[in-house]
Short mmCIF file of C-alpha atoms in Angstrom, two decimals:
data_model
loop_
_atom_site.label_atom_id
_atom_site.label_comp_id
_atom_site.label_asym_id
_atom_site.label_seq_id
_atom_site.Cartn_x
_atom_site.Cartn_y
_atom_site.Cartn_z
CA UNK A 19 11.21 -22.35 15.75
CA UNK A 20 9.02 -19.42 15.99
CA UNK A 21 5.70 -21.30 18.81
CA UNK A 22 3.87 -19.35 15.65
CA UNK A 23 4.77 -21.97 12.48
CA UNK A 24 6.23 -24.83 14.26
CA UNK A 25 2.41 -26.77 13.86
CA UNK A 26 2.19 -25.23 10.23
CA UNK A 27 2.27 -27.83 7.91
CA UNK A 28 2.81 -27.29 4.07
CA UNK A 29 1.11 -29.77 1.19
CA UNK A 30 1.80 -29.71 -2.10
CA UNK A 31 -0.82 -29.18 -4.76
CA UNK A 32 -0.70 -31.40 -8.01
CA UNK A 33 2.18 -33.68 -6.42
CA UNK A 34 1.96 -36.28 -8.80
CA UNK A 35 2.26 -33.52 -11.96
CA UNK A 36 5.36 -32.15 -10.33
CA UNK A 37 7.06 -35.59 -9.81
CA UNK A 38 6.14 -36.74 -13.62
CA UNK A 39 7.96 -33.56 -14.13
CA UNK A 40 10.95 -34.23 -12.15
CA UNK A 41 11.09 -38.03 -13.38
CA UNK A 42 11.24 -36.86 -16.99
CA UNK A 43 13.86 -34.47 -16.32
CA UNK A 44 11.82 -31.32 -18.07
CA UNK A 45 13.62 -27.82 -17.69
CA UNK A 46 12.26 -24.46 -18.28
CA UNK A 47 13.77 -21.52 -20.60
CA UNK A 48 14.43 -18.67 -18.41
CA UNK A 49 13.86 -15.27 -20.17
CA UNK A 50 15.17 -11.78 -19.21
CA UNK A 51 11.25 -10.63 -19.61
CA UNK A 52 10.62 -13.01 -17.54
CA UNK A 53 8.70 -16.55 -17.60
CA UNK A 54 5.61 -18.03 -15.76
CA UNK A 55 6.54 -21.40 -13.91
CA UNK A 56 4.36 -24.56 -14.43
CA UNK A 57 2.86 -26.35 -13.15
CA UNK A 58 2.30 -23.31 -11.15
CA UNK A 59 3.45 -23.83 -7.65
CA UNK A 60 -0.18 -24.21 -5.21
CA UNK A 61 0.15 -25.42 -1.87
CA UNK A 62 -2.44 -26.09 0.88
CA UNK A 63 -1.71 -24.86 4.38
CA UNK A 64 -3.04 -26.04 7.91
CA UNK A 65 -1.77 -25.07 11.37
CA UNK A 66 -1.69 -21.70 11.18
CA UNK A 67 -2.85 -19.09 13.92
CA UNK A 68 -6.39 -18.30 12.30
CA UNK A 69 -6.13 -14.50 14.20
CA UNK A 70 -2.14 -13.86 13.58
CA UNK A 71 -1.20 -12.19 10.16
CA UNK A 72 1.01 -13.83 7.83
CA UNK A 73 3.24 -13.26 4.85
CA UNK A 74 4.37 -15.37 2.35
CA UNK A 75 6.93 -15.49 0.70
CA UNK A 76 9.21 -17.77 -1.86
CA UNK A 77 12.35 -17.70 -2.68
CA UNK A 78 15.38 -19.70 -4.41
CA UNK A 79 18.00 -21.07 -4.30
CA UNK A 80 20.87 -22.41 -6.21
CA UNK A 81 21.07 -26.51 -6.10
CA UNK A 82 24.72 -26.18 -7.05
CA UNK A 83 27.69 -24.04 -7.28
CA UNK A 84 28.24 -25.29 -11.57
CA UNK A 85 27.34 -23.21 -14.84
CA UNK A 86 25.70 -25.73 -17.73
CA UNK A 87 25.28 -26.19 -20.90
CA UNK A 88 23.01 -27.67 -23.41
CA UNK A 89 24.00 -31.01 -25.53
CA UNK A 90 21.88 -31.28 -28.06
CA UNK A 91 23.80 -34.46 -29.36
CA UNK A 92 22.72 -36.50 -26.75
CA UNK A 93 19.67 -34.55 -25.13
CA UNK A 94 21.34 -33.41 -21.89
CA UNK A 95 23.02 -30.86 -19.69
CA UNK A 96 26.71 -30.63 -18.86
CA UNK A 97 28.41 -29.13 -16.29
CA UNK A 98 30.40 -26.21 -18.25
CA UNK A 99 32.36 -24.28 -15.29
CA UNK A 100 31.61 -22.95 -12.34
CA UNK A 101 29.12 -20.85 -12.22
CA UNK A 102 29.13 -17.10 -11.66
CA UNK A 103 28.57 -16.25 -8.17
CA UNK A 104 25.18 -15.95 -6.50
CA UNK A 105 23.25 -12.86 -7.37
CA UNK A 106 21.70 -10.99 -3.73
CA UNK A 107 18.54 -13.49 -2.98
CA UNK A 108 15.38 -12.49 -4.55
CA UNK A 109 11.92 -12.97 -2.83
CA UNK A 110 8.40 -13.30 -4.57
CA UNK A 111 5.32 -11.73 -2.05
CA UNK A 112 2.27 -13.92 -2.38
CA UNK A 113 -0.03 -10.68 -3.26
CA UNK A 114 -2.61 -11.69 -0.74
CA UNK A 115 0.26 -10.77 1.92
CA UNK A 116 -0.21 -10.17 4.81
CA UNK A 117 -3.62 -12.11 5.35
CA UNK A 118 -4.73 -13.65 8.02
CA UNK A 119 -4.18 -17.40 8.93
CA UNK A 120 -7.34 -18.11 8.79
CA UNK A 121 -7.46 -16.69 4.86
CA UNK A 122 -4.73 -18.74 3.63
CA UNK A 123 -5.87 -21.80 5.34
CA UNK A 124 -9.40 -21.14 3.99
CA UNK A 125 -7.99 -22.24 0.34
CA UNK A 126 -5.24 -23.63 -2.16
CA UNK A 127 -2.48 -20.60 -2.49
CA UNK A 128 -1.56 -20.15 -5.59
CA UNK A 129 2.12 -18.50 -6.58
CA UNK A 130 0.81 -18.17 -10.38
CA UNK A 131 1.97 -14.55 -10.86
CA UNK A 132 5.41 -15.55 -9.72
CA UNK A 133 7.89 -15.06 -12.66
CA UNK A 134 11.76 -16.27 -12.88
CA UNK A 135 13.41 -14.20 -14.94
CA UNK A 136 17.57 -14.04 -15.92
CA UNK A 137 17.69 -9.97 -15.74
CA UNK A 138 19.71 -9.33 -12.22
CA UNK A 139 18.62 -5.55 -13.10
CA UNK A 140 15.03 -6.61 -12.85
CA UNK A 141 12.65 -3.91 -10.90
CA UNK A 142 8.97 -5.59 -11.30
CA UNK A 143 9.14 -8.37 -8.53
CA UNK A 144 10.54 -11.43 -10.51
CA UNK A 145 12.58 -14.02 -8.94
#
């Protein structure tokens, strides 16, 4: 690792909100226009240089290689297929960057402008 971020460390904000989340198995609808995530992803950062400039950053990726579908019978997703393949990687650019480390160790960063969106011909910035 970069001696720059190997002492940065990363906490996530609301922790307990996203594992309810996860334990209830929630999903978002994913719009071509584009959709807002919640609960929005916030993070607290320590570690950083406070003089060096930073940028950052968020991307995603797939969890699995498998297209799925909706049951509504029984309240669940199947695997339908395999899924198409991956589209070129997409980043979202925290506005504030590049800031100082100092800056984004000063308070929560939010990623609340971040949108996912379904549109691979997308041209504002969504993920």
């Amino acid at each position: 690792k970069n001696p720059r971020v190997c002492h940065v460390a990363v906490q996530l904000e609301m922790g307990s909100l996203w594992e309810q989340f996860n334990r209830l198995g929630t999903e978002m609808i994913v719009t071509k226009a584009g959709r807002r995530m919640f609960p929005t992803f916030q993070v607290k950062l320590s570690g950083l240089d406070p003089l060096a400039d930073y940028v950052l950053l968020m991307d995603f990726v797939p969890l699995d290689d498998k297209r799925y579908r909706y049951a509504f019978h029984s309240s669940s997703w199947l695997v339908a297929g395999r899924a198409d393949p991956a589209a070129p990687g997409r980043v979202h650019f925290h506005p504030d960057s590049p800031a100082k480390g100092a800056q984004w160790m000063r308070q929560i960063v939010s990623f609340d402008k971040l949108k996912l969106t379904n549109n691979l011909l997308d041209d504002n910035g969504h993920v």
